[in-house]
CSV table of C-alpha atoms in Angstrom, one decimal:
chain,number,residue,atom,x,y,z
I,24,MET,CA,0.0,0.0,0.0
I,25,LYS,CA,1.4,3.4,-1.0
I,26,LYS,CA,1.5,6.2,1.5
I,27,THR,CA,-1.4,8.7,1.2
I,28,ARG,CA,-0.7,12.2,2.4
I,29,ILE,CA,-3.1,13.6,5.0
I,30,GLY,CA,-3.7,17.3,5.8
I,31,ILE,CA,-5.5,18.0,9.1
I,32,VAL,CA,-7.9,20.9,9.7
I,33,GLY,CA,-8.5,21.3,13.4
I,34,CYS,CA,-6.0,20.6,16.3
I,35,GLY,CA,-8.5,20.3,19.2
I,36,ASP,CA,-8.7,17.6,21.8
I,37,ILE,CA,-9.6,14.7,19.4
I,38,SER,CA,-6.6,15.5,17.1
I,39,GLY,CA,-4.1,13.9,19.6
I,40,ILE,CA,-5.1,10.3,19.0
I,41,TYR,CA,-5.4,10.9,15.2
I,42,LEU,CA,-1.9,12.4,15.1
I,43,THR,CA,-0.5,9.6,17.2
I,44,ASN,CA,-2.1,6.8,15.1
I,45,ILE,CA,-1.4,8.4,11.7
I,46,THR,CA,2.3,8.7,12.5
I,47,GLY,CA,2.4,5.4,14.3
I,48,MET,CA,-0.2,2.6,13.9
I,49,PHE,CA,-1.1,3.5,10.4
I,50,SER,CA,2.2,5.0,9.1
I,51,SER,CA,2.6,2.1,6.6
I,52,GLY,CA,-0.2,3.7,4.5
I,53,LEU,CA,-0.6,7.2,5.8
I,54,GLU,CA,1.8,10.2,5.9
I,55,LEU,CA,1.1,13.4,7.7
I,56,ALA,CA,1.6,16.4,5.4
I,57,GLY,CA,0.6,19.2,7.8
I,58,VAL,CA,-1.9,20.8,10.1
I,59,CYS,CA,-3.9,24.0,10.5
I,60,ASP,CA,-6.1,25.5,13.2
I,61,LEU,CA,-7.6,28.9,14.0
I,62,ILE,CA,-5.8,28.9,17.3
I,63,ASP,CA,-2.1,29.4,16.6
I,64,THR,CA,-0.8,27.8,19.8
I,65,LYS,CA,-2.6,24.6,19.1
I,66,VAL,CA,-1.3,24.2,15.5
I,67,ALA,CA,2.2,25.3,16.5
I,68,ARG,CA,2.3,22.7,19.2
I,69,ALA,CA,1.1,19.9,16.8
I,70,ALA,CA,3.5,21.0,14.0
I,71,GLU,CA,6.5,21.0,16.3
I,72,LYS,CA,5.7,17.7,18.0
I,73,TYR,CA,5.2,15.8,14.7
I,74,ASN,CA,7.7,17.8,12.7
I,75,VAL,CA,5.2,18.7,9.9
I,76,ARG,CA,4.2,21.8,8.0
I,77,LYS,CA,2.0,24.4,9.7
I,78,TYR,CA,-0.4,25.8,7.2
I,79,ALA,CA,-1.5,29.4,7.6
I,80,ASP,CA,-5.1,28.4,7.1
I,81,MET,CA,-7.2,25.6,5.5
I,82,HIS,CA,-7.1,27.3,2.1
I,83,GLU,CA,-3.3,27.1,2.0
I,84,LEU,CA,-3.7,23.4,3.0
I,85,PHE,CA,-6.2,22.8,0.2
I,86,ALA,CA,-3.8,24.5,-2.3
I,87,ASP,CA,-1.0,22.0,-1.4
I,88,GLY,CA,-1.1,19.5,-4.3
I,89,SER,CA,0.6,16.8,-2.3
I,90,VAL,CA,-2.3,16.5,0.1
I,91,GLU,CA,-4.6,13.8,-1.0
I,92,ILE,CA,-7.1,13.4,1.9
I,93,VAL,CA,-8.3,16.2,4.2
I,94,LEU,CA,-9.0,15.1,7.7
I,95,ASN,CA,-11.7,17.4,9.1
I,96,LEU,CA,-11.4,17.6,12.9
I,97,THR,CA,-13.3,20.9,13.4
I,98,ARG,CA,-16.4,21.4,15.6
I,99,PRO,CA,-19.7,19.9,14.4
I,100,TYR,CA,-21.2,23.2,13.2
I,101,GLU,CA,-18.0,23.8,11.2
I,102,HIS,CA,-18.0,20.4,9.4
I,103,TYR,CA,-20.1,21.5,6.5
I,104,GLY,CA,-18.0,24.6,5.6
I,105,VAL,CA,-14.7,22.9,5.9
I,106,THR,CA,-15.7,19.7,4.1
I,107,MET,CA,-17.4,21.6,1.2
I,108,ALA,CA,-14.4,23.8,0.7
I,109,ALA,CA,-12.1,20.8,0.6
I,110,ILE,CA,-14.3,18.9,-1.8
I,111,ASN,CA,-14.5,22.0,-4.1
I,112,SER,CA,-10.7,22.0,-4.0
I,113,GLY,CA,-10.7,18.4,-5.4
I,114,LYS,CA,-9.7,16.7,-2.2
I,115,HIS,CA,-11.0,13.5,-0.7
I,116,VAL,CA,-12.4,14.2,2.8
I,117,TYR,CA,-12.6,12.2,6.0
I,118,SER,CA,-14.6,14.1,8.7
I,119,GLU,CA,-15.2,13.6,12.3
I,120,LYS,CA,-18.8,12.9,13.2
I,121,PRO,CA,-21.4,14.0,12.2
I,122,LEU,CA,-21.2,14.5,8.5
I,123,GLY,CA,-23.1,17.7,8.9
I,124,ALA,CA,-25.2,19.6,11.5
I,125,THR,CA,-28.4,19.0,9.4
I,126,LEU,CA,-29.6,16.5,6.9
I,127,GLU,CA,-29.7,19.3,4.3
I,128,GLU,CA,-25.9,19.9,4.8
I,129,GLY,CA,-25.3,16.2,4.4
I,130,LYS,CA,-27.2,16.1,1.1
I,131,LEU,CA,-25.2,19.0,-0.3
I,132,LEU,CA,-21.9,17.4,0.7
I,133,ARG,CA,-22.9,14.1,-0.7
I,134,ALA,CA,-23.9,15.7,-4.0
I,135,ALA,CA,-20.8,17.8,-4.2
I,136,ALA,CA,-18.5,14.8,-3.6
I,137,ALA,CA,-20.2,12.8,-6.3
I,138,LYS,CA,-20.0,15.7,-8.8
I,139,LYS,CA,-16.2,16.2,-8.1
I,140,GLY,CA,-15.6,12.5,-8.1
I,141,VAL,CA,-13.9,12.4,-4.7
I,142,GLN,CA,-14.4,10.1,-1.8
I,143,LEU,CA,-16.2,11.3,1.3
I,144,GLY,CA,-16.2,9.4,4.5
I,145,GLY,CA,-16.0,9.8,8.3
I,146,ALA,CA,-16.2,8.8,11.9
I,147,PRO,CA,-17.0,6.9,13.8
I,148,ASP,CA,-14.8,4.1,12.7
I,149,THR,CA,-15.0,2.2,16.0
I,150,PHE,CA,-17.3,-0.3,14.4
I,151,LEU,CA,-14.3,-1.5,12.4
I,152,GLY,CA,-12.6,-2.6,15.6
I,153,ALA,CA,-12.3,-6.1,17.1
I,154,GLY,CA,-15.3,-5.7,19.4
I,155,ILE,CA,-18.1,-4.9,17.0
I,156,GLN,CA,-16.6,-6.9,14.1
I,157,THR,CA,-16.7,-9.9,16.5
I,158,CYS,CA,-20.4,-9.1,17.2
I,159,ARG,CA,-21.1,-9.0,13.5
I,160,LYS,CA,-19.6,-12.5,13.1
I,161,VAL,CA,-21.7,-13.8,16.0
I,162,ILE,CA,-24.9,-12.5,14.2
I,163,ASP,CA,-23.8,-13.5,10.7
I,164,ASP,CA,-23.0,-17.0,12.0
I,165,GLY,CA,-26.5,-17.3,13.4
I,166,LEU,CA,-25.5,-17.8,17.1
I,167,ILE,CA,-28.4,-15.7,18.3
I,168,GLY,CA,-30.8,-16.9,15.6
I,169,ARG,CA,-32.8,-14.2,13.8
I,170,PRO,CA,-32.4,-10.7,15.3
I,171,VAL,CA,-35.8,-9.4,16.4
I,172,ALA,CA,-35.0,-6.5,18.7
I,173,ALA,CA,-32.3,-4.3,20.1
I,174,THR,CA,-31.7,-1.6,22.7
I,175,ALA,CA,-29.1,1.1,22.7
I,176,LEU,CA,-28.4,3.7,25.4
I,177,TRP,CA,-26.0,6.6,26.0
I,178,ALA,CA,-26.7,8.9,28.8
I,179,SER,CA,-24.8,11.2,31.1
I,180,PRO,CA,-25.4,14.5,33.1
I,181,GLY,CA,-23.6,16.5,30.3
I,182,HIS,CA,-20.1,17.8,29.6
I,183,GLU,CA,-20.1,21.1,31.6
I,184,SER,CA,-18.4,19.6,34.7
I,185,TRP,CA,-15.3,18.2,33.0
I,186,HIS,CA,-14.8,19.3,29.4
I,187,PRO,CA,-12.5,22.2,28.9
I,188,ASP,CA,-14.7,23.8,26.3
I,189,PRO,CA,-18.2,22.3,26.6
I,190,ALA,CA,-20.4,25.1,25.1
I,191,PHE,CA,-20.6,23.7,21.6
I,192,TYR,CA,-22.3,20.6,22.9
I,193,TYR,CA,-25.4,22.7,23.6
I,194,GLN,CA,-25.2,24.8,20.4
I,195,PHE,CA,-26.3,24.2,16.8
I,196,GLY,CA,-24.9,20.9,15.6
I,197,GLY,CA,-24.5,19.6,19.2
I,198,GLY,CA,-26.8,17.7,21.5
I,199,PRO,CA,-26.4,14.0,22.5
I,200,MET,CA,-27.9,12.6,19.3
I,201,LEU,CA,-25.5,14.2,16.9
I,202,ASP,CA,-22.6,13.9,19.5
I,203,MET,CA,-22.9,10.3,20.7
I,204,GLY,CA,-25.7,8.9,18.4
I,205,PRO,CA,-23.3,8.3,15.5
I,206,TYR,CA,-21.5,5.6,17.6
I,207,TYR,CA,-24.7,3.8,18.4
I,208,VAL,CA,-26.5,4.1,15.1
I,209,THR,CA,-23.4,3.2,13.1
I,210,ALA,CA,-22.9,0.1,15.3
I,211,LEU,CA,-26.5,-1.0,14.8
I,212,VAL,CA,-26.4,-0.4,11.1
I,213,SER,CA,-23.2,-2.4,10.7
I,214,LEU,CA,-24.7,-5.3,12.6
I,215,LEU,CA,-28.3,-5.2,11.4
I,216,GLY,CA,-28.3,-3.3,8.1
I,217,ALA,CA,-30.2,-0.3,6.9
I,218,VAL,CA,-32.9,1.5,8.9
I,219,GLN,CA,-36.3,1.8,7.2
I,220,SER,CA,-38.1,4.2,9.5
I,221,VAL,CA,-37.8,6.0,12.8
I,222,CYS,CA,-40.0,7.8,15.3
I,223,GLY,CA,-38.7,9.9,18.2
I,224,MET,CA,-39.4,12.3,21.0
I,225,ALA,CA,-37.0,15.1,22.1
I,226,HIS,CA,-36.9,17.0,25.4
I,227,THR,CA,-34.9,20.0,26.7
I,228,PRO,CA,-35.3,20.1,30.5
I,229,HIS,CA,-32.9,23.0,31.0
I,230,ALA,CA,-32.8,26.3,29.1
I,231,THR,CA,-29.3,27.1,30.3
I,232,ARG,CA,-26.2,25.1,31.5
I,233,LEU,CA,-23.6,26.3,34.1
I,234,ILE,CA,-20.1,25.4,33.2
I,235,THR,CA,-18.1,24.4,36.3
I,236,SER,CA,-14.9,23.1,34.5
I,237,GLN,CA,-11.9,25.2,33.8
I,238,PRO,CA,-11.1,27.5,32.1
I,239,HIS,CA,-14.7,28.6,31.7
I,240,ASN,CA,-16.0,28.0,35.2
I,241,GLY,CA,-19.0,30.2,36.0
I,242,THR,CA,-20.1,30.7,32.4
I,243,VAL,CA,-23.7,30.2,31.6
I,244,VAL,CA,-24.5,28.6,28.2
I,245,ASP,CA,-27.8,28.8,26.4
I,246,VAL,CA,-29.1,25.4,25.3
I,247,GLU,CA,-30.0,25.6,21.6
I,248,THR,CA,-30.7,21.9,21.0
I,249,PRO,CA,-32.7,19.1,22.6
I,250,THR,CA,-30.6,17.3,25.3
I,251,HIS,CA,-32.8,14.2,25.7
I,252,ILE,CA,-33.8,12.2,22.6
I,253,THR,CA,-35.4,8.8,22.5
I,254,GLY,CA,-37.2,6.7,19.9
I,255,GLN,CA,-37.7,3.6,17.8
I,256,MET,CA,-35.9,2.3,14.7
I,257,ALA,CA,-37.4,-0.2,12.3
I,258,PHE,CA,-34.7,-2.0,10.3
I,259,LYS,CA,-35.3,-3.3,6.8
I,260,ASN,CA,-34.6,-6.8,8.1
I,261,GLY,CA,-37.6,-6.5,10.5
I,262,THR,CA,-35.6,-5.8,13.7
I,263,VAL,CA,-37.0,-3.1,15.9
I,264,ALA,CA,-34.6,-1.1,18.2
I,265,THR,CA,-35.0,1.4,20.9
I,266,LEU,CA,-32.4,4.2,21.2
I,267,MET,CA,-31.9,6.9,23.9
I,268,THR,CA,-29.3,9.6,24.0
I,269,SER,CA,-29.2,12.1,26.9
I,270,TYR,CA,-27.3,14.8,28.7
I,271,ASP,CA,-29.9,14.7,31.5
I,272,VAL,CA,-29.3,11.4,33.2
I,273,GLN,CA,-27.2,11.5,36.4
I,274,LYS,CA,-26.5,7.8,36.4
I,275,HIS,CA,-27.8,4.5,34.9
I,276,ASN,CA,-27.2,0.8,35.1
I,277,LEU,CA,-28.4,-0.3,31.7
I,278,PRO,CA,-26.4,-2.0,28.9
I,279,MET,CA,-25.1,0.2,26.1
I,280,ILE,CA,-26.3,-2.1,23.3
I,281,GLU,CA,-28.0,-5.5,23.3
I,282,VAL,CA,-29.3,-7.4,20.3
I,283,TYR,CA,-32.1,-10.0,21.0
I,284,GLY,CA,-32.5,-13.0,18.7
I,285,THR,CA,-34.7,-16.0,18.5
I,286,LEU,CA,-31.9,-18.2,20.0
I,287,GLY,CA,-30.1,-15.8,22.3
I,288,THR,CA,-28.9,-12.4,23.3
I,289,LEU,CA,-25.7,-10.5,22.3
I,290,SER,CA,-24.2,-7.9,24.6
I,291,VAL,CA,-22.3,-5.4,22.4
I,292,PRO,CA,-19.4,-3.5,23.9
I,293,ASP,CA,-19.1,0.3,24.1
I,294,PRO,CA,-19.4,1.5,20.5
I,295,ASN,CA,-17.2,4.5,21.4
I,296,CYS,CA,-14.3,1.9,21.8
I,297,PHE,CA,-12.7,-0.6,19.5
I,298,GLY,CA,-12.5,-3.6,21.8
I,299,GLY,CA,-14.6,-5.7,24.0
I,300,PRO,CA,-16.0,-7.4,26.0
I,301,VAL,CA,-18.5,-9.3,23.8
I,302,ARG,CA,-20.9,-11.4,25.8
I,303,LEU,CA,-23.2,-14.0,24.4
I,304,TYR,CA,-26.3,-15.7,26.0
I,305,ARG,CA,-27.5,-18.8,24.2
I,306,ASN,CA,-30.5,-20.9,25.0
I,307,GLU,CA,-28.4,-24.0,25.3
I,308,THR,CA,-26.1,-22.6,27.9
I,309,LYS,CA,-28.6,-20.5,29.8
I,310,THR,CA,-25.8,-18.0,30.8
I,311,PHE,CA,-23.8,-15.1,29.4
I,312,GLU,CA,-20.3,-16.1,28.2
I,313,GLU,CA,-17.6,-13.8,27.1
I,314,ILE,CA,-16.6,-14.4,23.5
I,315,PRO,CA,-12.9,-14.1,22.5
I,316,LEU,CA,-12.3,-11.2,20.1
I,317,ALA,CA,-11.8,-12.6,16.6
I,318,PHE,CA,-10.5,-9.5,14.8
I,319,ASP,CA,-7.7,-7.0,14.9
I,320,TYR,CA,-7.7,-3.5,16.4
I,321,PRO,CA,-9.0,-3.9,20.0
I,322,GLU,CA,-7.0,-0.8,21.1
I,323,ASN,CA,-7.8,2.8,20.4
I,324,SER,CA,-7.5,2.8,16.7
I,325,ARG,CA,-9.0,6.1,15.7
I,326,GLY,CA,-7.9,6.7,12.1
I,327,LEU,CA,-8.7,3.2,11.1
I,328,GLY,CA,-11.5,4.4,8.9
I,329,LEU,CA,-9.1,7.0,7.3
I,330,TYR,CA,-6.6,4.2,6.7
I,331,ASP,CA,-9.3,2.1,5.1
I,332,MET,CA,-10.3,5.1,2.9
I,333,ALA,CA,-6.8,5.5,1.7
I,334,ALA,CA,-6.6,1.8,0.8
I,335,ALA,CA,-10.0,1.9,-0.8
I,336,ILE,CA,-9.0,4.8,-3.1
I,337,GLU,CA,-5.9,2.8,-4.1
I,338,GLU,CA,-7.9,-0.4,-4.6
I,339,GLY,CA,-10.8,1.2,-6.4
I,340,ARG,CA,-13.5,0.1,-3.9
I,341,LYS,CA,-15.8,1.9,-1.5
I,342,PRO,CA,-14.5,2.9,1.9
I,343,ARG,CA,-16.1,1.0,4.8
I,344,ALA,CA,-16.7,4.3,6.6
I,345,GLY,CA,-17.8,6.0,3.4
I,346,VAL,CA,-20.5,8.4,2.5
I,347,ASP,CA,-23.3,5.8,2.0
I,348,LEU,CA,-23.0,4.8,5.6
I,349,ILE,CA,-22.3,8.2,7.3
I,350,PHE,CA,-25.1,9.9,5.3
I,351,HIS,CA,-27.6,7.2,6.3
I,352,VAL,CA,-26.6,7.6,9.9
I,353,LEU,CA,-27.1,11.3,9.7
I,354,GLU,CA,-30.5,10.7,8.0
I,355,VAL,CA,-31.5,8.4,10.9
I,356,MET,CA,-30.4,10.8,13.6
I,357,SER,CA,-32.1,13.7,11.9
I,358,GLY,CA,-35.2,11.5,11.6
I,359,PHE,CA,-35.6,11.3,15.4
I,360,LEU,CA,-35.5,15.1,15.7
I,361,ARG,CA,-37.9,15.7,12.8
I,362,SER,CA,-40.2,13.0,14.1
I,363,SER,CA,-40.4,14.7,17.4
I,364,GLU,CA,-41.2,18.0,15.8
I,365,THR,CA,-43.8,16.7,13.4
I,366,LYS,CA,-45.2,13.9,15.6
I,367,THR,CA,-45.0,11.5,12.6
I,368,TYR,CA,-42.9,8.4,11.5
I,369,MET,CA,-40.0,9.4,9.3
I,370,GLU,CA,-39.2,7.0,6.4
I,371,MET,CA,-35.6,6.8,5.3
I,372,GLU,CA,-34.7,7.6,1.7
I,373,THR,CA,-31.4,5.7,1.8
I,374,ALA,CA,-30.9,2.0,2.4
I,375,PRO,CA,-27.2,1.2,2.1
I,376,GLU,CA,-25.8,-2.3,2.5
I,377,PRO,CA,-23.8,-2.9,5.7
I,378,PRO,CA,-20.1,-2.1,5.2
I,379,GLU,CA,-17.9,-5.0,4.1
I,380,ALA,CA,-16.7,-6.9,7.1
I,381,MET,CA,-13.1,-6.6,8.1
I,382,LYS,CA,-10.7,-9.3,7.1
I,383,LYS,CA,-9.2,-11.5,9.9
I,384,THR,CA,-5.5,-11.7,10.0
């Protein structure tokens, strides 16, 4: 595999693991060309640590003909503008989640990438790790029989007590569905296939949030997006799933994801991680047993989807974390919010096939 040159826009908190993995775990296929950010201290620190070019801005990065894929690590409400500018410059783009802050932004980005003939993909790529890939094999091998139902839950009291800059989680493009929902919806789609319809309810218990973390301790943030969203997903294969995402739950004791089949139950590991544990209940054993992970990448492998995109471009295939998947996930998440507003079921317009399973080595 040849080395594909990567230019990074955004040097915030999430950039650290990408920089580490691009220059380490995935250095056989990826090469870091340079970085840019609106905050000079952040970009200077990253450029010095990894000995790469510091671009003055994203437009200078896009003008660099050696950059093949732009990695968009900006805030959610900035994803559309950065990704669209990169596409219009003829670059392939891999974006942090979500693809866009709205379904309309996603549609425009998908159309622009198709028109330009460039690949568009993005996070999360945790579903490519050992944990969820092992779960997929369990389901594909029929160990729980035919899937009939699933539950998925992510809930916390919010980010204002620990995150250094939590305001954007409560602004346009934020909220628990667009923030954490991508991990859960992507995992379920990779395991069960496309979603056919959704219905949802959304709630905003607090009009403001008080930041108690440093350096913004004492700042009051207006809440511009629902912070508790719950609903149902009907999959094309007949499975019905319940999903809840919330910034309004102090503590819970429920599983993150479980899939219920005619012959057993599958306990899926944290979809924000790449590893396990994977636990399987079968009617014959009458107990949950931990299943050994059968695939690579159990560790924090963020950038795996980017690495796969580079390989896909070289091999002439679709990336596993490509636009078909990430747009469908955005459509599903947007469907919950639109369903809550309109009090109707939302039918999905897209129905992608599950991404190709990872190869075992």
